[in-house]
């Protein structure tokens, strides 16, 4: 649902007017006997999913006049998880920060978008637009197509149509809208809330999207190979570090939906920070949950005791929390959480799923990208490069998946002032499957980048006046999102009696919004169980009503 670093005109060209109306969630009818005892809920993880769980729990609790006491446990000392910013040259200030993780969401992402409005958070299109200039599609051999941000939308549309065909573009947009339209039903009754994402995938007829690779799905829907391999694959690579043969159709379609992309000034994590604040939760930062235990054997309903480890003490102090929780929400990928549970506590085992290891490297340089490297004449030097495979290259998976290009994308985020030289420089971001090397950077900029400039955050340098090809450098590795292999089942959000899990959403669609939606879903399930409302397990709807998410296509 986002597209990083594209020139504004692309957004316009492939943009659409979405008439999708996300209807208000009608609340369950209140039963007569509602427990007035305080319900203690623990949320493990303060990323998009955990923050949204806390926020909606409070909202629903207020709507139904329920006493809910929320405690959020967060391993690190900040809120946001994979949504975080860094500050180039360590200069503070919200307008200085850049997104290291999740950078963009779209207007259709109603939970995030509404939250920015409710909390008065200013949004910007800067992360998306970068410095404008030329967006190139590079296959490691040559630039196959480019889009010049200074051209009119009309001219760009004409070039796109000439290259890929007017109907091919239009059909791929229509396909994206059909898929997104189906997905949007998940926000509303009778599809919301849900105890089984697998079942909803089936009911919403999204199985074709999730069970086929992007390549198969596009081919089946008669999208021409050139558009798929050159353009759409560049989008799945920048969004999910995957070639079309290794990502399912749903995440493929999500990757092509960029309209109205934005981010929050000062960092998208602010949304989640505000959500936690608004929830009135007790935040236990620097506290990792290590163990979930039953308070008493055989008590019905069960209550849970958490054992935590404080990460601010180097001795890793262990602590047993003295309150018993009625509900526990695991809002982080279980396999990386280092949480264990008492035997038999999980009714559904949480399968380990392969995640992508993504290197994100942000750095500044006084040099533009090298024209020679991209084999173009200087005025045509790209500012943002998306990559695809060269003709005849096999679409591999994992580290080899980047192919000849060796990286997924490079974007010029913006201009920055180097405080050491007083000069304006470029701020770049590279997504790659492996560490960026000095050899690669030397070739990319056409200047010798010494080994010493790579591998650590640069400290103040005695020789500050020399022109450093890389003047500030910040490498980071993420378990960014799951590999989007085709699948037909998804981890359920209910993992035990009063135990919930949000990250099953990630192999369906991994975004801030979808994880926040899963958090909201879990909040609703908890409140419904408190109210004694049995969440409809089987929503049998005759007409699947895609119309709700149906969109009006803008003429190209
Ligand atoms: C480089 C990159 C770019 C991305 N770009 C985008 C984008 O542009 N748009 C978009 O929508 N999405 C993007 N994503 C995906 C998005 O970041 C994730 O889908 C989303 O942020 C996940 O949220 P979450 O709350 O489920 O998990 P997380 O953000 O991972 O939050 C989990 C939290 O749990 C904490 N935790 C873990 N274990 C424990 C424990 N034992 N005890 C206590 N706390 C614990 C962690 O510290 C963390 O804060 C990107 C991801 C990456 C890595
Ligand atoms: C977002 O706000 C709109 C307009 O107020 C509202 O109709 C919609 O239900 C909200 N959606 C969500 C998910 O909060
Ligand atoms: C609410 O939770 C906090 C721990 O986060 C605990 O200290 C407090 O006693 C709880 N309040 C009630 C009413 O249970
Ligand atoms: C968390 O730990 C860091 C580093 O040890 C410390 O600076 C910070 O104050 C701690 N935060 C909280 C809320 O305990």
Coordinates of C-alpha atoms and ligand atoms in Angstrom, one line a residue:
X1 CA 0.0 0.0 0.0
X2 CA 2.9 2.2 -0.3
X3 CA 5.6 2.9 -2.7
X4 CA 8.8 4.4 -1.5
X5 CA 10.6 7.3 -3.0
X6 CA 8.7 7.6 -6.3
X7 CA 8.5 10.9 -8.1
X8 CA 5.1 12.6 -7.6
X9 CA 4.0 12.0 -11.1
X10 CA 3.9 8.3 -10.7
X11 CA 1.5 8.6 -7.9
X12 CA -0.7 10.7 -10.1
X13 CA -0.5 8.5 -13.0
X14 CA -1.3 5.2 -11.3
X15 CA -3.5 7.0 -8.9
X16 CA -7.2 6.4 -8.7
X17 CA -10.1 8.0 -6.9
X18 CA -11.2 5.5 -4.4
X19 CA -14.8 5.6 -3.5
X20 CA -14.2 3.0 -0.8
X21 CA -16.3 3.8 2.1
X22 CA -15.2 2.1 5.2
X23 CA -18.4 1.9 7.2
X24 CA -18.5 2.5 10.9
X25 CA -18.1 -0.6 13.0
X26 CA -21.5 -1.2 14.6
X27 CA -21.0 -2.4 18.1
X28 CA -22.4 -5.6 19.4
X29 CA -25.7 -5.4 21.3
X30 CA -25.1 -5.2 25.0
X31 CA -26.2 -8.1 27.0
X32 CA -27.9 -7.5 30.4
X33 CA -25.2 -8.9 32.7
X34 CA -21.9 -7.2 32.2
X35 CA -19.2 -7.9 34.6
X36 CA -18.2 -4.8 36.6
X37 CA -14.9 -6.3 37.8
X38 CA -11.8 -4.8 36.4
X39 CA -10.5 -6.8 33.5
X40 CA -6.7 -6.9 33.4
X41 CA -5.3 -7.1 29.9
X42 CA -1.6 -7.5 29.1
X43 CA -0.3 -6.5 25.7
X44 CA 3.2 -7.7 24.7
X45 CA 4.8 -5.4 22.2
X46 CA 4.2 -1.7 21.5
X47 CA 4.4 -1.7 17.7
X48 CA 1.5 -1.0 15.4
X49 CA -0.4 -4.0 16.5
X50 CA 0.0 -3.7 20.3
X51 CA -0.6 0.1 20.3
X52 CA -3.8 -0.3 18.2
X53 CA -5.0 -3.1 20.5
X54 CA -4.6 -0.8 23.5
X55 CA -6.2 2.1 21.8
X56 CA -9.3 0.2 20.6
X57 CA -9.6 -1.6 23.9
X58 CA -10.0 1.7 25.7
X59 CA -12.4 3.0 23.0
X60 CA -14.6 -0.1 23.2
X61 CA -14.4 -0.1 27.0
X62 CA -15.7 3.4 27.1
X63 CA -18.5 2.7 24.7
X64 CA -19.7 -0.2 26.8
X65 CA -18.8 1.2 30.2
X66 CA -16.4 -1.6 31.0
X67 CA -13.5 -1.4 33.5
X68 CA -10.5 -2.5 31.6
X69 CA -6.9 -2.0 33.0
X70 CA -4.3 -2.2 30.2
X71 CA -0.6 -2.9 30.7
X72 CA 1.7 -2.7 27.7
X73 CA 5.0 -4.5 28.0
X74 CA 7.7 -3.3 25.6
X75 CA 11.2 -4.8 25.3
X76 CA 12.8 -1.6 24.0
X77 CA 12.6 1.9 25.4
X78 CA 10.5 3.2 22.6
X79 CA 7.1 2.7 21.0
X80 CA 6.8 1.7 17.4
X81 CA 8.6 -1.5 16.8
X82 CA 9.5 -1.8 13.2
X83 CA 8.2 1.8 12.8
X84 CA 11.1 4.0 13.8
X85 CA 13.1 7.0 12.8
X86 CA 16.7 8.0 12.9
X87 CA 18.3 11.5 12.7
X88 CA 21.0 12.1 10.1
X89 CA 24.1 13.6 11.6
X90 CA 22.4 13.0 14.9
X91 CA 20.7 16.4 14.5
X92 CA 17.6 16.5 16.6
X93 CA 14.2 17.8 15.6
X94 CA 11.1 16.2 14.1
X95 CA 11.7 17.6 10.6
X96 CA 15.2 16.1 10.6
X97 CA 14.2 12.5 11.2
X98 CA 13.8 9.9 8.5
X99 CA 12.0 6.6 8.6
X100 CA 14.3 3.6 9.0
X101 CA 11.5 1.1 9.0
X102 CA 7.9 1.5 7.8
X103 CA 7.8 4.7 5.9
X104 CA 4.6 5.1 4.1
X105 CA 0.8 4.5 4.4
X106 CA -2.0 5.6 2.2
X107 CA -5.3 7.4 2.8
X108 CA -7.2 4.2 2.4
X109 CA -5.4 3.0 5.6
X110 CA -8.3 4.2 7.7
X111 CA -6.9 3.3 11.1
X112 CA -3.7 5.2 10.6
X113 CA -5.1 8.0 8.6
X114 CA -7.9 8.6 11.1
X115 CA -5.5 8.5 13.9
X116 CA -3.4 11.2 12.4
X117 CA -6.5 13.4 12.2
X118 CA -7.7 12.5 15.7
X119 CA -4.3 13.2 17.3
X120 CA -3.5 16.2 15.1
X121 CA -0.4 14.7 13.6
X122 CA 0.9 16.5 10.6
X123 CA 1.5 14.3 7.5
X124 CA 3.8 14.8 4.6
X125 CA 4.4 13.2 1.2
X126 CA 8.2 13.8 1.5
X127 CA 9.1 10.2 2.2
X128 CA 7.3 9.3 -1.0
X129 CA 8.3 12.1 -3.2
X130 CA 12.0 12.3 -2.3
X131 CA 13.7 15.0 -4.2
X132 CA 11.8 14.4 -7.3
X133 CA 14.0 13.9 -10.3
X134 CA 14.2 10.7 -12.3
X135 CA 12.9 7.4 -11.2
X136 CA 14.6 4.5 -13.1
X137 CA 13.8 0.9 -13.5
X138 CA 17.2 -0.9 -13.5
X139 CA 17.8 -4.5 -14.3
X140 CA 21.5 -4.6 -13.4
X141 CA 22.4 -4.2 -17.1
X142 CA 20.4 -1.3 -18.2
X143 CA 17.7 1.2 -17.4
X144 CA 14.6 -0.3 -18.9
X145 CA 12.3 2.5 -18.3
X146 CA 12.3 5.8 -16.5
X147 CA 9.9 8.5 -15.3
X148 CA 11.0 12.1 -15.1
X149 CA 9.4 13.9 -12.2
X150 CA 9.6 17.2 -14.1
X151 CA 7.4 15.9 -16.9
X152 CA 3.7 16.5 -16.8
X153 CA 1.4 13.7 -15.6
X154 CA 0.0 13.5 -19.0
X155 CA 3.4 13.0 -20.7
X156 CA 4.3 10.4 -18.2
X157 CA 1.0 8.6 -18.7
X158 CA 1.6 8.6 -22.4
X159 CA 5.0 7.1 -22.0
X160 CA 3.7 4.5 -19.7
X161 CA 0.9 3.6 -22.1
X162 CA 3.3 3.5 -24.9
X163 CA 5.6 1.1 -23.1
X164 CA 3.2 -1.2 -21.4
X165 CA -0.1 -0.6 -23.2
X166 CA -3.0 1.4 -22.1
X167 CA -5.3 -1.6 -21.4
X168 CA -2.6 -3.5 -19.6
X169 CA -2.2 -0.6 -17.2
X170 CA -5.9 -0.1 -16.8
X171 CA -6.4 -3.8 -16.2
X172 CA -3.8 -4.0 -13.6
X173 CA -5.3 -1.1 -11.8
X174 CA -8.7 -2.7 -12.0
X175 CA -7.3 -5.9 -10.6
X176 CA -5.7 -4.0 -7.7
X177 CA -8.9 -2.3 -6.9
X178 CA -10.9 -5.5 -7.0
X179 CA -8.4 -7.1 -4.6
X180 CA -8.2 -4.1 -2.3
X181 CA -12.0 -3.8 -2.4
X182 CA -12.4 -7.4 -1.1
X183 CA -9.8 -6.8 1.6
X184 CA -11.6 -3.6 2.9
X185 CA -14.6 -5.7 3.9
X186 CA -12.5 -7.0 6.8
X187 CA -13.0 -3.6 8.5
X188 CA -16.8 -4.0 8.7
X189 CA -19.4 -6.3 10.1
X190 CA -20.1 -9.1 9.3
X191 CA -16.5 -9.7 8.5
X192 CA -15.2 -7.7 11.5
X193 CA -14.3 -8.9 14.0
X194 CA -12.9 -12.3 13.0
X195 CA -11.5 -15.3 14.9
X196 CA -10.1 -16.8 11.8
X197 CA -8.3 -15.0 9.1
X198 CA -8.2 -18.2 7.1
X199 CA -12.0 -18.3 7.0
X200 CA -12.3 -14.7 6.1
X201 CA -9.8 -15.2 3.2
X202 CA -12.1 -17.9 1.9
X203 CA -15.3 -15.9 2.5
X204 CA -14.0 -12.8 0.8
X205 CA -12.7 -14.8 -2.1
X206 CA -9.2 -13.8 -1.5
X207 CA -7.9 -17.3 -1.8
X208 CA -6.9 -16.9 -5.4
X209 CA -4.8 -14.0 -4.5
X210 CA -3.1 -15.7 -1.6
X211 CA -2.7 -19.1 -3.0
X212 CA -0.9 -18.1 -6.3
X213 CA 2.4 -16.4 -6.7
X214 CA 2.2 -12.9 -8.0
X215 CA 3.6 -14.2 -11.3
X216 CA 0.8 -16.8 -11.6
X217 CA -1.9 -14.4 -10.4
X218 CA -0.9 -11.7 -12.9
X219 CA -0.7 -14.1 -15.8
X220 CA -4.0 -15.7 -14.9
X221 CA -5.5 -12.2 -15.0
X222 CA -3.9 -11.5 -18.4
X223 CA -1.5 -8.8 -17.3
X224 CA 1.3 -8.8 -19.9
X225 CA 4.6 -10.1 -18.9
X226 CA 6.5 -6.9 -19.7
X227 CA 4.4 -4.9 -17.2
X228 CA 4.6 -7.7 -14.6
X229 CA 8.3 -8.3 -14.8
X230 CA 9.6 -4.8 -15.4
X231 CA 7.2 -2.6 -13.4
X232 CA 5.2 -4.6 -10.9
X233 CA 8.1 -6.8 -9.9
X234 CA 10.1 -3.6 -9.2
X235 CA 7.3 -2.7 -6.8
X236 CA 7.2 -6.1 -5.0
X237 CA 11.0 -5.8 -4.7
X238 CA 11.0 -2.4 -3.2
X239 CA 8.0 -3.2 -0.9
X240 CA 8.6 -6.8 0.0
X241 CA 12.2 -7.6 -1.2
X242 CA 10.7 -10.3 -3.3
X243 CA 10.5 -11.3 -6.9
X244 CA 7.0 -12.1 -8.3
X245 CA 7.7 -15.8 -8.2
X246 CA 8.2 -15.7 -4.4
X247 CA 5.4 -13.5 -3.2
X248 CA 1.7 -14.2 -3.3
X249 CA -0.9 -12.3 -5.4
X250 CA -2.4 -10.4 -2.5
X251 CA 0.9 -8.7 -1.4
X252 CA 1.7 -8.2 -5.1
X253 CA -1.5 -6.2 -5.5
X254 CA -0.9 -4.3 -2.3
X255 CA 2.5 -3.3 -3.6
X256 CA 0.8 -1.6 -6.6
X257 CA -1.5 0.6 -4.6
X258 CA 0.3 3.8 -4.0
X259 CA -2.3 6.5 -4.2
X260 CA -2.1 9.3 -1.6
X261 CA 1.0 7.9 0.1
X262 CA 2.1 9.9 3.2
X263 CA 4.0 9.7 6.4
X264 CA 3.9 11.5 9.7
X265 CA 6.2 14.4 10.3
X266 CA 8.6 13.4 13.0
X267 CA 7.9 9.7 12.4
X268 CA 5.1 7.3 11.9
X269 CA 5.8 5.9 15.3
X270 CA 4.1 9.0 16.7
X271 CA 0.7 7.5 15.8
X272 CA 1.4 4.5 18.0
X273 CA 2.8 6.6 20.8
X274 CA -0.4 8.6 20.8
X275 CA -2.5 5.5 20.7
X276 CA -0.8 4.1 23.8
X277 CA -1.1 7.4 25.6
X278 CA -4.8 7.7 24.7
X279 CA -5.4 4.1 25.9
X280 CA -4.4 5.1 29.4
X281 CA -2.3 1.9 29.5
X282 CA 0.5 1.5 32.0
X283 CA 3.6 1.3 29.8
X284 CA 6.3 -1.0 31.0
X285 CA 9.2 0.0 28.7
X286 CA 12.5 -1.8 28.8
X287 CA 10.6 -4.9 29.9
X288 CA 10.6 -8.1 27.9
X289 CA 8.0 -10.8 28.7
X290 CA 9.9 -14.1 28.9
X291 CA 7.2 -16.5 30.2
X292 CA 3.4 -16.8 30.3
X293 CA 2.1 -19.0 33.1
X294 CA -1.3 -19.9 34.5
X295 CA -2.0 -18.3 37.9
X296 CA -3.8 -21.5 39.1
X297 CA -4.2 -24.8 37.4
X298 CA -7.8 -25.6 36.4
X299 CA -9.3 -22.2 37.2
X300 CA -12.0 -21.2 34.8
X301 CA -11.7 -18.7 33.2
X302 CA -7.9 -18.9 33.5
X303 CA -5.8 -16.0 34.7
X304 CA -2.2 -15.5 33.6
X305 CA 1.0 -14.5 35.3
X306 CA 3.8 -13.0 33.4
X307 CA 7.5 -13.3 34.0
X308 CA 9.5 -10.4 32.7
X309 CA 13.1 -9.4 32.2
X310 CA 14.2 -5.9 32.6
X311 CA 16.5 -4.9 29.8
X312 CA 17.9 -1.8 31.5
X313 CA 19.7 -3.8 34.1
X314 CA 22.7 -5.5 32.6
X315 CA 22.2 -8.4 34.9
X316 CA 18.9 -9.1 33.1
X317 CA 16.8 -9.0 36.3
X318 CA 13.8 -11.4 36.3
X319 CA 10.6 -10.4 37.8
X320 CA 7.2 -12.0 38.3
X321 CA 4.4 -9.6 37.7
X322 CA 2.2 -9.4 40.7
X323 CA -1.1 -9.0 38.9
X324 CA -2.9 -11.8 37.2
X325 CA -4.1 -11.0 33.7
X326 CA -7.4 -12.1 32.3
X327 CA -6.2 -11.6 28.8
X328 CA -2.8 -11.6 27.2
X329 CA -2.2 -10.3 23.7
X330 CA 1.1 -11.3 22.0
X331 CA 1.6 -8.4 19.6
X332 CA 4.9 -9.4 18.1
X333 CA 6.2 -12.2 15.8
X334 CA 6.3 -15.1 18.3
X335 CA 9.3 -16.7 16.9
X336 CA 11.5 -13.7 17.6
X337 CA 9.9 -12.8 20.9
X338 CA 11.8 -15.2 23.2
X339 CA 8.5 -15.9 25.0
X340 CA 7.8 -19.3 26.3
X341 CA 4.6 -20.6 27.8
X342 CA 3.6 -23.1 30.4
X343 CA 2.9 -26.5 28.8
X344 CA -0.5 -26.9 27.2
X345 CA -1.3 -23.2 27.5
X346 CA -1.5 -22.6 23.8
X347 CA -4.4 -24.3 22.2
X348 CA -3.0 -23.5 18.8
X349 CA 0.7 -23.8 18.2
X350 CA 2.2 -20.8 16.5
X351 CA 4.1 -21.9 13.5
X352 CA 7.4 -20.4 12.7
X353 CA 7.4 -18.7 9.3
X354 CA 10.4 -17.6 7.3
X355 CA 11.1 -13.9 7.5
X356 CA 13.1 -11.8 5.1
X357 CA 16.3 -10.4 6.4
X358 CA 16.6 -6.9 4.9
X359 CA 19.5 -4.5 5.1
X360 CA 18.4 -0.9 5.2
X361 CA 21.3 1.6 4.8
X362 CA 20.8 5.3 5.2
X363 CA 23.7 7.6 4.5
X364 CA 24.6 11.0 3.1
X365 CA 27.0 11.9 0.3
X366 CA 27.9 15.1 -1.6
X367 CA 27.8 13.0 -4.8
X368 CA 24.9 12.2 -7.0
X369 CA 24.5 8.7 -8.4
X370 CA 27.0 7.9 -11.1
X371 CA 25.8 8.4 -14.7
X372 CA 28.5 5.9 -15.8
X373 CA 27.3 3.2 -13.5
X374 CA 23.8 3.4 -14.9
X375 CA 25.1 3.9 -18.4
X376 CA 23.2 7.2 -19.0
X377 CA 24.2 10.7 -20.1
X378 CA 24.4 13.1 -17.1
X379 CA 21.1 14.9 -17.3
X380 CA 19.4 11.5 -17.2
X381 CA 21.0 10.4 -13.9
X382 CA 18.4 8.8 -11.7
X383 CA 17.6 10.0 -8.2
X384 CA 15.6 6.9 -7.3
X385 CA 16.3 3.4 -8.7
X386 CA 14.0 0.5 -8.5
X387 CA 15.3 -2.8 -9.7
X388 CA 14.1 -5.9 -11.5
X389 CA 15.7 -8.9 -13.0
X390 CA 17.5 -8.9 -16.4
X391 CA 16.1 -10.9 -19.3
X392 CA 16.9 -14.5 -18.8
X393 CA 17.7 -14.2 -15.1
X394 CA 16.0 -16.8 -12.9
X395 CA 13.8 -15.3 -10.2
X396 CA 15.6 -16.7 -7.2
X397 CA 14.7 -16.3 -3.5
X398 CA 16.6 -15.0 -0.6
X399 CA 19.9 -13.3 -0.9
X400 CA 20.3 -14.4 -4.6
X401 CA 16.9 -12.9 -5.3
X402 CA 18.3 -9.4 -5.9
X403 CA 19.9 -10.8 -9.0
X404 CA 22.4 -8.9 -11.1
X405 CA 21.3 -5.5 -9.7
X406 CA 22.4 -6.7 -6.3
X407 CA 19.9 -4.4 -4.4
X408 CA 16.2 -3.7 -4.4
X409 CA 16.1 0.0 -4.4
X410 CA 18.0 3.2 -3.9
X411 CA 16.2 6.4 -3.2
X412 CA 17.3 10.0 -2.7
X413 CA 15.3 10.9 0.4
X414 CA 16.1 14.5 0.5
X415 CA 18.8 17.1 0.8
X416 CA 20.6 17.5 4.1
X417 CA 23.0 20.0 5.5
X418 CA 26.3 18.4 6.6
X419 CA 27.1 20.3 9.8
X420 CA 30.8 19.5 9.4
X421 CA 31.2 21.1 6.0
X422 CA 28.3 23.4 6.0
X423 CA 27.4 22.0 2.5
X424 CA 24.2 20.5 1.2
X425 CA 24.3 16.8 0.5
X426 CA 22.1 14.0 -0.6
X427 CA 20.5 11.6 1.8
X428 CA 20.1 8.1 0.4
X429 CA 18.4 4.9 1.4
X430 CA 19.3 1.5 0.0
X431 CA 17.3 -1.7 0.5
X432 CA 19.5 -4.8 -0.1
X433 CA 19.6 -8.4 0.9
X434 CA 23.2 -8.1 2.1
X435 CA 25.4 -5.5 3.6
X436 CA 26.3 -2.6 1.4
X437 CA 30.0 -2.8 0.5
X438 CA 32.6 0.0 -0.1
X439 CA 33.2 -1.5 -3.6
X440 CA 29.5 -1.2 -4.5
X441 CA 29.3 2.4 -3.1
X442 CA 32.5 3.3 -5.0
X443 CA 30.9 2.1 -8.3
X444 CA 27.6 3.7 -7.5
X445 CA 29.0 7.1 -7.0
X446 CA 32.0 6.8 -9.3
X447 CA 34.4 7.8 -6.5
X448 CA 36.6 5.8 -4.2
X449 CA 34.8 5.0 -1.0
X450 CA 37.4 3.9 1.5
X451 CA 36.6 0.8 3.6
X452 CA 36.7 2.8 6.8
X453 CA 33.5 4.6 5.8
X454 CA 31.4 1.6 5.9
X455 CA 30.3 -0.6 8.8
X456 CA 29.8 1.8 11.7
X457 CA 28.2 5.1 12.5
X458 CA 30.8 7.7 11.9
X459 CA 32.1 9.7 14.8
X460 CA 33.4 13.2 14.7
X461 CA 36.4 13.2 12.4
X462 CA 39.6 15.1 12.8
X463 CA 39.9 15.6 9.1
X464 CA 36.4 17.1 8.8
X465 CA 37.2 19.5 6.0
X466 CA 38.1 16.7 3.5
X467 CA 35.2 15.8 1.2
X468 CA 34.1 12.4 2.4
X469 CA 32.2 10.4 -0.2
X470 CA 30.1 9.0 2.5
X471 CA 29.7 11.6 5.3
X472 CA 27.2 9.9 7.5
X473 CA 26.3 6.3 7.6
X474 CA 23.6 4.2 9.3
X475 CA 23.2 0.5 8.5
X476 CA 20.5 -1.6 10.0
X477 CA 19.2 -5.2 9.5
X478 CA 15.6 -6.1 10.0
X479 CA 13.6 -9.3 10.1
X480 CA 11.4 -7.0 8.0
X481 CA 8.3 -9.1 7.1
X482 CA 7.6 -12.7 6.3
X483 CA 8.5 -14.1 2.9
X484 CA 5.2 -13.8 1.1
X485 CA 4.9 -17.4 -0.1
X486 CA 1.5 -18.4 -1.4
X487 CA -0.6 -19.9 1.4
X488 CA -4.2 -20.7 2.2
X489 CA -4.1 -20.7 5.9
X490 CA -3.1 -18.0 8.4
X491 CA -2.3 -18.1 12.1
X492 CA -5.5 -17.5 14.0
X493 CA -5.7 -14.5 16.4
X494 CA -7.1 -16.7 19.2
X495 CA -4.4 -18.9 20.5
X496 CA -5.9 -19.9 23.9
X497 CA -8.5 -19.1 26.4
X498 CA -7.9 -15.3 26.9
X499 CA -4.8 -15.5 24.8
X500 CA -4.5 -13.6 21.5
X501 CA -1.9 -13.2 18.8
X502 CA -1.7 -10.5 16.1
X503 CA 1.2 -11.4 13.9
X504 CA -0.7 -14.0 11.9
X505 CA -1.7 -11.0 9.9
X506 CA 1.8 -10.6 8.6
X507 CA 1.8 -13.5 6.2
X508 CA -1.5 -12.2 4.8
X509 CA -0.4 -8.6 4.4
X510 CA 2.4 -7.1 6.4
X511 CA 1.9 -3.4 6.8
X512 CA 1.4 -1.0 9.8
X513 CA -2.2 -0.7 8.9
X514 CA -3.0 -4.4 8.6
X515 CA -1.2 -5.1 11.9
X516 CA -3.1 -2.2 13.5
X517 CA -6.3 -3.8 12.1
X518 CA -5.5 -7.1 13.7
X519 CA -4.9 -5.2 17.0
X520 CA -8.3 -3.6 16.6
X521 CA -9.8 -7.0 15.8
X522 CA -8.3 -8.5 19.0
X523 CA -9.5 -5.6 21.1
X524 CA -13.0 -6.3 19.7
X525 CA -12.8 -10.0 20.4
X526 CA -11.7 -9.3 24.0
X527 CA -14.6 -6.9 24.6
X528 CA -17.1 -9.2 22.9
X529 CA -16.0 -12.1 25.1
X530 CA -16.4 -9.8 28.2
X531 CA -19.9 -8.8 26.9
X532 CA -20.7 -12.4 26.3
X533 CA -21.2 -11.7 22.6
X534 CA -20.3 -14.7 20.5
X535 CA -18.4 -13.5 17.5
X536 CA -20.0 -14.8 14.5
X537 CA -17.7 -17.6 13.3
X538 CA -19.3 -18.2 9.9
X539 CA -20.5 -15.1 8.2
X540 CA -22.5 -16.5 5.3
X541 CA -23.1 -13.7 3.0
X542 CA -24.7 -14.4 -0.3
X543 CA -23.5 -11.4 -2.1
X544 CA -20.0 -10.6 -1.3
X545 CA -20.5 -6.9 -1.9
X546 CA -17.2 -6.0 -3.5
X547 CA -19.0 -2.8 -4.4
X548 CA -18.1 -1.4 -1.0
X549 CA -14.5 -1.2 -1.9
X550 CA -15.1 -0.7 -5.5
X551 CA -13.4 2.2 -7.0
X552 CA -13.8 4.7 -9.7
X553 CA -10.9 4.5 -12.2
X554 CA -9.4 7.8 -13.2
X555 CA -8.9 8.0 -16.9
X556 CA -5.3 7.8 -17.8
Ligands
LIG1 C1 12.4 -1.6 6.3 C2 10.9 -1.8 6.5 C3 10.1 -1.0 5.7 C4 8.7 -1.2 5.8 N1 7.9 -0.3 5.1 C5 6.6 -0.3 5.4 C6 5.9 0.8 4.9 O1 6.3 1.7 4.1 N2 4.5 0.8 5.2 C7 4.0 -0.1 6.0 O2 2.8 0.0 6.3 N3 4.7 -1.1 6.5 C8 6.0 -1.2 6.2 N4 6.8 -2.2 6.8 C9 6.1 -3.3 7.6 C10 5.7 -2.7 9.0 O3 6.9 -2.2 9.6 C11 5.3 -3.9 9.9 O4 4.3 -4.6 9.2 C12 4.6 -3.3 11.2 O5 5.3 -2.2 11.7 C13 4.6 -4.5 12.2 O6 4.0 -4.0 13.4 P1 3.8 -5.0 14.6 O7 3.2 -4.2 15.7 O8 3.0 -6.2 14.2 O9 5.2 -5.6 15.0 P2 6.5 -4.8 15.5 O10 6.6 -3.4 14.9 O11 7.7 -5.6 15.2 O12 6.3 -4.6 17.1 C14 6.6 -5.6 18.0 C15 7.1 -5.0 19.3 O13 7.2 -6.0 20.3 C16 8.3 -5.8 21.0 N5 8.7 -7.1 21.6 C17 9.2 -8.2 21.0 N6 9.4 -9.2 21.8 C18 9.0 -8.8 23.1 C19 8.9 -9.3 24.4 N7 9.2 -10.6 24.6 N8 8.4 -8.6 25.4 C20 8.0 -7.3 25.2 N9 8.1 -6.7 23.9 C21 8.5 -7.4 22.9 C22 9.3 -5.3 20.0 O14 10.4 -4.6 20.6 C23 8.4 -4.4 19.2 O15 8.4 -3.0 19.7 C24 8.2 -2.1 6.7 C25 9.0 -2.9 7.5 C26 10.4 -2.7 7.4 C27 11.3 -3.6 8.3
LIG2 C1 -12.3 6.8 9.8 O1 -13.0 8.0 9.8 C2 -14.2 8.0 8.9 C3 -14.7 9.4 8.9 O2 -14.9 9.9 10.2 C4 -15.1 7.0 9.5 O3 -16.3 6.9 8.6 C5 -14.5 5.6 9.5 O4 -15.3 4.6 10.1 C6 -13.2 5.6 10.3 N1 -12.5 4.4 10.1 C7 -11.8 3.7 11.0 C8 -11.2 2.4 10.7 O5 -11.6 4.2 12.1
LIG3 C1 -3.7 -2.0 36.7 O1 -2.5 -2.6 36.2 C2 -1.4 -2.1 36.9 C3 -0.1 -2.7 36.3 O2 0.1 -2.3 35.1 C4 -1.5 -2.5 38.4 O3 -0.4 -1.9 39.1 C5 -2.8 -2.0 39.0 O4 -2.9 -2.5 40.3 C6 -4.0 -2.5 38.1 N1 -5.2 -1.9 38.6 C7 -6.3 -2.7 38.9 C8 -7.5 -1.9 39.4 O5 -6.3 -3.9 38.8
LIG4 C1 15.3 2.2 29.3 O1 16.7 1.9 29.3 C2 17.4 2.9 28.7 C3 18.9 2.4 28.5 O2 19.3 1.6 29.6 C4 17.3 4.1 29.6 O3 18.1 5.2 29.0 C5 15.9 4.5 29.7 O4 15.7 5.6 30.6 C6 15.0 3.4 30.2 N1 13.6 3.8 30.1 C7 12.7 3.4 31.0 C8 11.3 3.9 30.7 O5 12.9 2.7 31.9

